[in-house]
GROMACS .gro file of C-alpha atoms in nm:
model
  424
    1UNK     CA    1   0.160  -1.224  -2.199
    2UNK     CA    2   0.154  -0.881  -2.038
    3UNK     CA    3   0.296  -0.777  -1.701
    4UNK     CA    4   0.168  -0.469  -1.523
    5UNK     CA    5   0.245  -0.307  -1.188
    6UNK     CA    6  -0.010  -0.090  -1.010
    7UNK     CA    7   0.165   0.148  -0.776
    8UNK     CA    8   0.101   0.453  -0.561
    9UNK     CA    9   0.252   0.782  -0.671
   10UNK     CA   10   0.221   0.981  -0.350
   11UNK     CA   11   0.192   0.895   0.023
   12UNK     CA   12  -0.028   0.588  -0.024
   13UNK     CA   13  -0.410   0.583   0.002
   14UNK     CA   14  -0.442   0.686  -0.363
   15UNK     CA   15  -0.702   0.421  -0.455
   16UNK     CA   16  -0.483   0.135  -0.578
   17UNK     CA   17  -0.722  -0.135  -0.457
   18UNK     CA   18  -1.009  -0.018  -0.676
   19UNK     CA   19  -0.774  -0.007  -0.976
   20UNK     CA   20  -0.641  -0.358  -0.913
   21UNK     CA   21  -0.997  -0.479  -0.867
   22UNK     CA   22  -1.087  -0.318  -1.200
   23UNK     CA   23  -0.787  -0.435  -1.402
   24UNK     CA   24  -0.773  -0.793  -1.276
   25UNK     CA   25  -1.033  -0.879  -1.540
   26UNK     CA   26  -0.742  -0.872  -1.787
   27UNK     CA   27  -0.489  -1.070  -1.581
   28UNK     CA   28  -0.440  -1.430  -1.473
   29UNK     CA   29  -0.228  -1.372  -1.161
   30UNK     CA   30  -0.217  -1.090  -0.902
   31UNK     CA   31   0.091  -1.063  -0.679
   32UNK     CA   32   0.153  -0.853  -0.369
   33UNK     CA   33   0.527  -0.797  -0.364
   34UNK     CA   34   0.606  -0.589  -0.052
   35UNK     CA   35   0.467  -0.448   0.270
   36UNK     CA   36   0.238  -0.604   0.523
   37UNK     CA   37  -0.093  -0.544   0.696
   38UNK     CA   38  -0.011  -0.184   0.788
   39UNK     CA   39  -0.225  -0.026   0.515
   40UNK     CA   40  -0.552  -0.103   0.342
   41UNK     CA   41  -0.678  -0.122  -0.014
   42UNK     CA   42  -1.047  -0.037  -0.026
   43UNK     CA   43  -1.248  -0.234  -0.281
   44UNK     CA   44  -1.620  -0.202  -0.358
   45UNK     CA   45  -1.780  -0.467  -0.579
   46UNK     CA   46  -2.077  -0.701  -0.599
   47UNK     CA   47  -1.973  -0.869  -0.272
   48UNK     CA   48  -1.973  -0.545  -0.071
   49UNK     CA   49  -1.714  -0.300   0.059
   50UNK     CA   50  -1.381  -0.434   0.181
   51UNK     CA   51  -1.056  -0.299   0.323
   52UNK     CA   52  -0.790  -0.550   0.221
   53UNK     CA   53  -0.470  -0.538   0.425
   54UNK     CA   54  -0.278  -0.848   0.313
   55UNK     CA   55  -0.488  -1.029   0.056
   56UNK     CA   56  -0.420  -0.924  -0.304
   57UNK     CA   57  -0.709  -0.729  -0.453
   58UNK     CA   58  -0.762  -0.993  -0.722
   59UNK     CA   59  -0.913  -1.230  -0.466
   60UNK     CA   60  -1.265  -1.136  -0.582
   61UNK     CA   61  -1.212  -1.243  -0.945
   62UNK     CA   62  -1.297  -1.601  -1.044
   63UNK     CA   63  -1.007  -1.773  -1.216
   64UNK     CA   64  -0.744  -1.529  -1.088
   65UNK     CA   65  -0.459  -1.673  -0.878
   66UNK     CA   66  -0.341  -1.446  -0.595
   67UNK     CA   67   0.013  -1.462  -0.459
   68UNK     CA   68   0.177  -1.318  -0.149
   69UNK     CA   69   0.538  -1.285  -0.262
   70UNK     CA   70   0.861  -1.329  -0.072
   71UNK     CA   71   0.886  -0.953  -0.013
   72UNK     CA   72   0.562  -0.941   0.188
   73UNK     CA   73   0.548  -0.929   0.568
   74UNK     CA   74   0.302  -1.214   0.622
   75UNK     CA   75   0.115  -1.193   0.952
   76UNK     CA   76  -0.057  -1.535   0.990
   77UNK     CA   77  -0.298  -1.412   1.257
   78UNK     CA   78  -0.422  -1.104   1.070
   79UNK     CA   79  -0.417  -1.284   0.736
   80UNK     CA   80  -0.640  -1.563   0.863
   81UNK     CA   81  -0.885  -1.317   1.018
   82UNK     CA   82  -0.901  -1.128   0.689
   83UNK     CA   83  -0.958  -1.451   0.496
   84UNK     CA   84  -1.245  -1.545   0.725
   85UNK     CA   85  -1.407  -1.202   0.685
   86UNK     CA   86  -1.389  -1.228   0.306
   87UNK     CA   87  -1.520  -1.586   0.305
   88UNK     CA   88  -1.817  -1.477   0.515
   89UNK     CA   89  -1.925  -1.260   0.221
   90UNK     CA   90  -1.929  -1.557  -0.016
   91UNK     CA   91  -1.581  -1.525  -0.167
   92UNK     CA   92  -1.400  -1.855  -0.217
   93UNK     CA   93  -1.041  -1.867  -0.086
   94UNK     CA   94  -0.856  -2.194  -0.145
   95UNK     CA   95  -0.494  -2.304  -0.206
   96UNK     CA   96  -0.584  -2.289  -0.576
   97UNK     CA   97  -0.652  -1.914  -0.579
   98UNK     CA   98  -0.428  -1.801  -0.290
   99UNK     CA   99  -0.062  -1.894  -0.264
  100UNK     CA  100   0.187  -1.780   0.000
  101UNK     CA  101   0.553  -1.782  -0.092
  102UNK     CA  102   0.753  -2.029   0.114
  103UNK     CA  103   1.029  -1.764   0.116
  104UNK     CA  104   0.809  -1.495   0.270
  105UNK     CA  105   0.891  -1.428   0.635
  106UNK     CA  106   0.629  -1.424   0.911
  107UNK     CA  107   0.526  -1.138   1.135
  108UNK     CA  108   0.517  -1.278   1.490
  109UNK     CA  109   0.342  -1.144   1.801
  110UNK     CA  110   0.663  -0.992   1.931
  111UNK     CA  111   0.697  -0.775   1.619
  112UNK     CA  112   0.369  -0.599   1.693
  113UNK     CA  113   0.461  -0.556   2.059
  114UNK     CA  114   0.803  -0.412   1.974
  115UNK     CA  115   0.643  -0.171   1.729
  116UNK     CA  116   0.414  -0.031   1.999
  117UNK     CA  117   0.694  -0.019   2.260
  118UNK     CA  118   0.927   0.175   2.029
  119UNK     CA  119   0.659   0.426   1.925
  120UNK     CA  120   0.588   0.485   2.294
  121UNK     CA  121   0.960   0.538   2.360
  122UNK     CA  122   0.986   0.788   2.073
  123UNK     CA  123   0.689   0.984   2.215
  124UNK     CA  124   0.653   1.313   2.024
  125UNK     CA  125   0.921   1.202   1.773
  126UNK     CA  126   0.731   0.890   1.667
  127UNK     CA  127   0.723   0.782   1.300
  128UNK     CA  128   0.347   0.733   1.285
  129UNK     CA  129   0.349   0.354   1.284
  130UNK     CA  130   0.022   0.161   1.259
  131UNK     CA  131   0.176  -0.076   1.518
  132UNK     CA  132   0.141  -0.380   1.294
  133UNK     CA  133   0.503  -0.480   1.357
  134UNK     CA  134   0.634  -0.385   1.014
  135UNK     CA  135   0.953  -0.197   1.107
  136UNK     CA  136   1.067  -0.456   1.366
  137UNK     CA  137   0.981  -0.732   1.118
  138UNK     CA  138   1.192  -0.592   0.834
  139UNK     CA  139   1.472  -0.513   1.078
  140UNK     CA  140   1.472  -0.878   1.184
  141UNK     CA  141   1.455  -0.993   0.821
  142UNK     CA  142   1.769  -0.800   0.730
  143UNK     CA  143   1.937  -0.943   1.039
  144UNK     CA  144   1.835  -1.290   0.912
  145UNK     CA  145   1.633  -1.352   1.227
  146UNK     CA  146   1.284  -1.434   1.098
  147UNK     CA  147   1.081  -1.750   1.044
  148UNK     CA  148   1.009  -1.818   0.677
  149UNK     CA  149   0.662  -1.940   0.581
  150UNK     CA  150   0.818  -2.253   0.430
  151UNK     CA  151   0.934  -2.360   0.777
  152UNK     CA  152   0.569  -2.429   0.860
  153UNK     CA  153   0.609  -2.734   0.636
  154UNK     CA  154   0.896  -2.867   0.852
  155UNK     CA  155   0.780  -2.860   1.218
  156UNK     CA  156   1.096  -2.994   1.379
  157UNK     CA  157   1.316  -2.741   1.205
  158UNK     CA  158   1.068  -2.468   1.294
  159UNK     CA  159   1.074  -2.558   1.664
  160UNK     CA  160   1.455  -2.552   1.680
  161UNK     CA  161   1.478  -2.224   1.491
  162UNK     CA  162   1.207  -2.066   1.704
  163UNK     CA  163   1.395  -2.156   2.023
  164UNK     CA  164   1.704  -1.972   1.900
  165UNK     CA  165   1.506  -1.664   1.802
  166UNK     CA  166   1.306  -1.662   2.123
  167UNK     CA  167   1.616  -1.640   2.342
  168UNK     CA  168   1.748  -1.344   2.139
  169UNK     CA  169   1.414  -1.164   2.119
  170UNK     CA  170   1.344  -1.195   2.491
  171UNK     CA  171   1.678  -1.027   2.564
  172UNK     CA  172   1.559  -0.723   2.367
  173UNK     CA  173   1.206  -0.720   2.507
  174UNK     CA  174   1.312  -0.764   2.869
  175UNK     CA  175   1.644  -0.578   2.888
  176UNK     CA  176   1.573  -0.286   2.655
  177UNK     CA  177   1.200  -0.229   2.704
  178UNK     CA  178   1.127  -0.398   3.038
  179UNK     CA  179   0.855  -0.613   2.880
  180UNK     CA  180   0.756  -0.962   2.993
  181UNK     CA  181   0.877  -1.153   2.690
  182UNK     CA  182   0.741  -1.482   2.557
  183UNK     CA  183   0.762  -1.846   2.656
  184UNK     CA  184   0.823  -2.131   2.415
  185UNK     CA  185   0.482  -2.273   2.507
  186UNK     CA  186   0.307  -1.947   2.415
  187UNK     CA  187   0.478  -1.930   2.080
  188UNK     CA  188   0.415  -2.297   1.997
  189UNK     CA  189   0.047  -2.250   2.081
  190UNK     CA  190   0.037  -1.947   1.849
  191UNK     CA  191   0.198  -2.144   1.567
  192UNK     CA  192  -0.032  -2.442   1.631
  193UNK     CA  193  -0.324  -2.209   1.581
  194UNK     CA  194  -0.244  -1.952   1.311
  195UNK     CA  195   0.056  -2.123   1.153
  196UNK     CA  196  -0.145  -2.439   1.094
  197UNK     CA  197  -0.431  -2.240   0.943
  198UNK     CA  198  -0.221  -2.083   0.670
  199UNK     CA  199   0.012  -2.381   0.611
  200UNK     CA  200  -0.201  -2.531   0.327
  201UNK     CA  201  -0.149  -2.210   0.127
  202UNK     CA  202   0.232  -2.212   0.153
  203UNK     CA  203   0.415  -2.330  -0.157
  204UNK     CA  204   0.702  -2.260  -0.392
  205UNK     CA  205   0.525  -1.964  -0.548
  206UNK     CA  206   0.837  -1.872  -0.741
  207UNK     CA  207   0.805  -2.199  -0.931
  208UNK     CA  208   0.436  -2.127  -0.990
  209UNK     CA  209   0.516  -1.779  -1.128
  210UNK     CA  210   0.792  -1.909  -1.354
  211UNK     CA  211   0.554  -2.164  -1.501
  212UNK     CA  212   0.287  -1.897  -1.542
  213UNK     CA  213   0.540  -1.683  -1.726
  214UNK     CA  214   0.641  -1.974  -1.952
  215UNK     CA  215   0.275  -2.039  -2.031
  216UNK     CA  216   0.224  -1.678  -2.137
  217UNK     CA  217   0.001  -1.584  -1.843
  218UNK     CA  218  -0.054  -1.217  -1.763
  219UNK     CA  219   0.066  -1.103  -1.421
  220UNK     CA  220  -0.043  -0.796  -1.224
  221UNK     CA  221   0.191  -0.674  -0.949
  222UNK     CA  222   0.018  -0.490  -0.665
  223UNK     CA  223   0.207  -0.243  -0.445
  224UNK     CA  224   0.122  -0.115  -0.101
  225UNK     CA  225   0.157   0.254  -0.011
  226UNK     CA  226   0.332   0.494  -0.252
  227UNK     CA  227   0.655   0.650  -0.377
  228UNK     CA  228   0.684   0.896  -0.090
  229UNK     CA  229   0.669   0.611   0.163
  230UNK     CA  230   0.946   0.415  -0.010
  231UNK     CA  231   1.230   0.334   0.228
  232UNK     CA  232   1.498   0.464  -0.012
  233UNK     CA  233   1.316   0.731  -0.214
  234UNK     CA  234   1.050   0.857   0.025
  235UNK     CA  235   1.030   1.114   0.306
  236UNK     CA  236   1.276   0.924   0.527
  237UNK     CA  237   1.247   0.839   0.814
  238UNK     CA  238   0.868   0.878   0.784
  239UNK     CA  239   0.848   0.592   0.538
  240UNK     CA  240   0.748   0.231   0.540
  241UNK     CA  241   1.022  -0.030   0.579
  242UNK     CA  242   1.002  -0.176   0.228
  243UNK     CA  243   1.012  -0.059  -0.135
  244UNK     CA  244   0.674   0.017  -0.296
  245UNK     CA  245   0.839   0.127  -0.622
  246UNK     CA  246   0.763  -0.077  -0.934
  247UNK     CA  247   1.130  -0.164  -0.985
  248UNK     CA  248   1.109  -0.389  -0.677
  249UNK     CA  249   0.810  -0.586  -0.808
  250UNK     CA  250   1.011  -0.863  -0.979
  251UNK     CA  251   1.233  -0.910  -0.671
  252UNK     CA  252   0.957  -0.907  -0.408
  253UNK     CA  253   0.716  -1.118  -0.610
  254UNK     CA  254   0.941  -1.419  -0.649
  255UNK     CA  255   0.985  -1.369  -1.023
  256UNK     CA  256   1.309  -1.168  -1.057
  257UNK     CA  257   1.317  -1.234  -1.433
  258UNK     CA  258   0.986  -1.049  -1.488
  259UNK     CA  259   0.977  -0.756  -1.727
  260UNK     CA  260   0.712  -0.489  -1.669
  261UNK     CA  261   0.523  -0.387  -1.981
  262UNK     CA  262   0.302  -0.129  -1.806
  263UNK     CA  263   0.326   0.067  -1.484
  264UNK     CA  264  -0.004   0.222  -1.378
  265UNK     CA  265   0.056   0.496  -1.124
  266UNK     CA  266  -0.240   0.591  -0.908
  267UNK     CA  267  -0.285   0.958  -0.814
  268UNK     CA  268  -0.568   1.105  -0.611
  269UNK     CA  269  -0.729   1.422  -0.752
  270UNK     CA  270  -0.626   1.589  -0.425
  271UNK     CA  271  -0.372   1.489  -0.160
  272UNK     CA  272  -0.413   1.271   0.147
  273UNK     CA  273  -0.168   1.128   0.394
  274UNK     CA  274  -0.185   0.890   0.689
  275UNK     CA  275   0.093   0.907   0.943
  276UNK     CA  276   0.365   1.147   1.045
  277UNK     CA  277   0.617   1.345   0.845
  278UNK     CA  278   0.632   1.651   0.620
  279UNK     CA  279   0.323   1.716   0.406
  280UNK     CA  280   0.382   2.045   0.231
  281UNK     CA  281   0.034   2.098   0.085
  282UNK     CA  282  -0.153   2.013   0.408
  283UNK     CA  283  -0.474   2.193   0.495
  284UNK     CA  284  -0.608   2.248   0.848
  285UNK     CA  285  -0.932   2.354   1.013
  286UNK     CA  286  -1.266   2.386   0.838
  287UNK     CA  287  -1.114   2.368   0.490
  288UNK     CA  288  -0.949   2.036   0.568
  289UNK     CA  289  -1.251   1.892   0.745
  290UNK     CA  290  -1.477   1.970   0.450
  291UNK     CA  291  -1.245   1.791   0.206
  292UNK     CA  292  -1.194   1.501   0.448
  293UNK     CA  293  -1.567   1.448   0.483
  294UNK     CA  294  -1.631   1.480   0.109
  295UNK     CA  295  -1.366   1.219   0.034
  296UNK     CA  296  -1.426   0.988   0.331
  297UNK     CA  297  -1.062   1.028   0.424
  298UNK     CA  298  -1.017   0.791   0.714
  299UNK     CA  299  -0.749   0.519   0.725
  300UNK     CA  300  -0.861   0.178   0.597
  301UNK     CA  301  -0.651   0.004   0.862
  302UNK     CA  302  -0.667   0.244   1.157
  303UNK     CA  303  -0.983   0.449   1.097
  304UNK     CA  304  -0.790   0.760   1.195
  305UNK     CA  305  -0.850   1.083   0.999
  306UNK     CA  306  -0.618   1.129   0.705
  307UNK     CA  307  -0.432   1.453   0.659
  308UNK     CA  308  -0.557   1.622   0.343
  309UNK     CA  309  -0.479   1.905   0.104
  310UNK     CA  310  -0.487   2.001  -0.264
  311UNK     CA  311  -0.303   1.803  -0.528
  312UNK     CA  312   0.073   1.851  -0.498
  313UNK     CA  313   0.227   1.867  -0.845
  314UNK     CA  314   0.586   1.880  -0.716
  315UNK     CA  315   0.549   1.562  -0.510
  316UNK     CA  316   0.340   1.391  -0.778
  317UNK     CA  317   0.591   1.459  -1.055
  318UNK     CA  318   0.867   1.316  -0.833
  319UNK     CA  319   0.654   1.010  -0.757
  320UNK     CA  320   0.593   0.949  -1.128
  321UNK     CA  321   0.968   0.960  -1.189
  322UNK     CA  322   1.040   0.716  -0.903
  323UNK     CA  323   0.785   0.470  -1.032
  324UNK     CA  324   0.865   0.502  -1.401
  325UNK     CA  325   0.489   0.521  -1.457
  326UNK     CA  326   0.367   0.470  -1.814
  327UNK     CA  327   0.009   0.579  -1.744
  328UNK     CA  328  -0.181   0.740  -1.458
  329UNK     CA  329  -0.513   0.656  -1.295
  330UNK     CA  330  -0.656   0.974  -1.142
  331UNK     CA  331  -0.899   0.880  -0.864
  332UNK     CA  332  -1.172   1.062  -0.670
  333UNK     CA  333  -1.219   1.344  -0.919
  334UNK     CA  334  -1.586   1.353  -0.814
  335UNK     CA  335  -1.490   1.457  -0.460
  336UNK     CA  336  -1.382   1.801  -0.585
  337UNK     CA  337  -1.727   1.877  -0.728
  338UNK     CA  338  -1.830   2.090  -0.428
  339UNK     CA  339  -1.553   2.348  -0.482
  340UNK     CA  340  -1.602   2.683  -0.657
  341UNK     CA  341  -1.230   2.691  -0.735
  342UNK     CA  342  -0.995   2.392  -0.747
  343UNK     CA  343  -0.670   2.457  -0.557
  344UNK     CA  344  -0.337   2.326  -0.686
  345UNK     CA  345   0.000   2.319  -0.512
  346UNK     CA  346   0.189   2.408  -0.829
  347UNK     CA  347   0.537   2.479  -0.688
  348UNK     CA  348   0.732   2.491  -0.362
  349UNK     CA  349   0.911   2.782  -0.204
  350UNK     CA  350   1.234   2.691  -0.029
  351UNK     CA  351   1.488   2.939   0.112
  352UNK     CA  352   1.296   3.223  -0.052
  353UNK     CA  353   1.317   3.068  -0.398
  354UNK     CA  354   1.048   2.895  -0.603
  355UNK     CA  355   1.130   2.538  -0.704
  356UNK     CA  356   0.973   2.249  -0.890
  357UNK     CA  357   1.228   1.998  -0.759
  358UNK     CA  358   1.116   1.774  -0.472
  359UNK     CA  359   1.355   1.851  -0.184
  360UNK     CA  360   1.583   1.623   0.014
  361UNK     CA  361   1.385   1.486   0.315
  362UNK     CA  362   1.567   1.697   0.574
  363UNK     CA  363   1.463   2.015   0.389
  364UNK     CA  364   1.096   1.929   0.340
  365UNK     CA  365   0.981   2.079   0.669
  366UNK     CA  366   1.095   2.421   0.544
  367UNK     CA  367   0.917   2.398   0.208
  368UNK     CA  368   0.606   2.609   0.155
  369UNK     CA  369   0.334   2.551  -0.106
  370UNK     CA  370   0.289   2.793  -0.394
  371UNK     CA  371  -0.080   2.777  -0.478
  372UNK     CA  372  -0.272   2.830  -0.801
  373UNK     CA  373  -0.647   2.800  -0.866
  374UNK     CA  374  -0.860   2.686  -1.159
  375UNK     CA  375  -1.241   2.705  -1.201
  376UNK     CA  376  -1.452   2.428  -1.048
  377UNK     CA  377  -1.742   2.251  -1.220
  378UNK     CA  378  -1.995   2.255  -0.933
  379UNK     CA  379  -2.204   1.958  -1.049
  380UNK     CA  380  -2.227   1.585  -0.979
  381UNK     CA  381  -1.999   1.390  -1.214
  382UNK     CA  382  -2.026   1.049  -1.044
  383UNK     CA  383  -2.251   0.913  -1.318
  384UNK     CA  384  -2.026   1.019  -1.608
  385UNK     CA  385  -1.866   0.733  -1.801
  386UNK     CA  386  -1.733   0.909  -2.113
  387UNK     CA  387  -1.456   1.167  -2.129
  388UNK     CA  388  -1.651   1.399  -2.356
  389UNK     CA  389  -1.941   1.403  -2.106
  390UNK     CA  390  -1.731   1.557  -1.829
  391UNK     CA  391  -1.775   1.931  -1.777
  392UNK     CA  392  -1.510   2.133  -1.960
  393UNK     CA  393  -1.369   2.257  -1.627
  394UNK     CA  394  -1.315   1.898  -1.509
  395UNK     CA  395  -1.142   1.806  -1.835
  396UNK     CA  396  -0.924   2.116  -1.809
  397UNK     CA  397  -0.820   2.015  -1.458
  398UNK     CA  398  -0.725   1.662  -1.567
  399UNK     CA  399  -0.528   1.793  -1.865
  400UNK     CA  400  -0.346   2.048  -1.647
  401UNK     CA  401  -0.237   1.772  -1.407
  402UNK     CA  402  -0.138   1.546  -1.696
  403UNK     CA  403   0.087   1.810  -1.851
  404UNK     CA  404   0.243   1.909  -1.518
  405UNK     CA  405   0.342   1.558  -1.412
  406UNK     CA  406   0.461   1.447  -1.755
  407UNK     CA  407   0.261   1.125  -1.782
  408UNK     CA  408  -0.063   1.048  -1.968
  409UNK     CA  409  -0.377   1.002  -1.758
  410UNK     CA  410  -0.551   0.695  -1.898
  411UNK     CA  411  -0.811   0.642  -1.627
  412UNK     CA  412  -1.030   0.892  -1.443
  413UNK     CA  413  -1.222   0.758  -1.144
  414UNK     CA  414  -1.546   0.934  -1.049
  415UNK     CA  415  -1.657   0.699  -0.770
  416UNK     CA  416  -1.544   0.399  -0.564
  417UNK     CA  417  -1.746   0.137  -0.752
  418UNK     CA  418  -1.579  -0.089  -1.006
  419UNK     CA  419  -1.757   0.069  -1.302
  420UNK     CA  420  -1.723   0.433  -1.188
  421UNK     CA  421  -1.438   0.489  -1.432
  422UNK     CA  422  -1.372   0.692  -1.745
  423UNK     CA  423  -1.125   0.545  -1.995
  424UNK     CA  424  -0.932   0.793  -2.206
   0.00000   0.00000   0.00000
């Protein structure tokens, strides 16, 4: 038995989906343990190209069981639509290979509406939400005012609980935001549609995971977003509303007794960021557009252009520490092949002093990047599969990053396809 977490080291969008898709060949179970449909994991395999938002990235592997843990914000409507899109490409999704924790709470239509209403109220101080209802959902969860997926199995209890929540939620929608609110009939119709569709997949997934553990099965824990979007350790308040760090994996998966043997941290060979908040190494103008186009840096969920810049060693080192990473997967190294010189944000300058310590969130806006440059390789490396076949300049760059962040780089990705990987 071996347990592994695959996590993002930076702001999310590092390429975790392609790494989960690659590594699931060695695991029996893949578990999403936090977050919701507000980000996407891009996977390219024999079925095509996919942006997964809720489904675990192991859904494409025969024999792998995929679990949405209790820490996930499960949106029945978006989940079902995603399942149908994947099925249309010939991928089998059944209660045998997809299980939804009965203790996971459900994202309801009013969560998405509240998300949009609050972002509109914040105007130019908005947090950069994808408007998928995640912040209102987790707020409700901590107030103990959500519907758990397991309640779909007990319709009479669900109806009574829904009536209580509806009265409370309409007070907020109508009195605070001036919105219309919802009727009981509307909500029951929604549950009759999307709730019924996902009900066959709801089960005691904690029991399933405990049995898998007892049987010596290998479990892969899949995070959404990255260290710098963690609610407690990220660039607050421009974070997500859950904990993407590996330490949360046992809690959010439904297997709190799990011990992690490996933590694979995913780092992009440059920096990208979707959403608002401080981004010290950010590029603008032509320089940014060239990198964005080379890397296809557009949000998997929203399609909006990602903010981009050179690799940020200060932020990356901090992310490695937060995750407790044991090895790093460096993705999209091939994207840098067009550059004569490879830029690196090696340090920060704060209050006139150079620092290698990632600042407290309130100070980040005042931090300035201290740049260094190393020679580029100026050739196509997307077909390289062996470390020794990489140009010396590319190897030097990888080794520089490895030394700076204090964690071995075990994987180097040179393309989005499953086999476009160099193992070190």
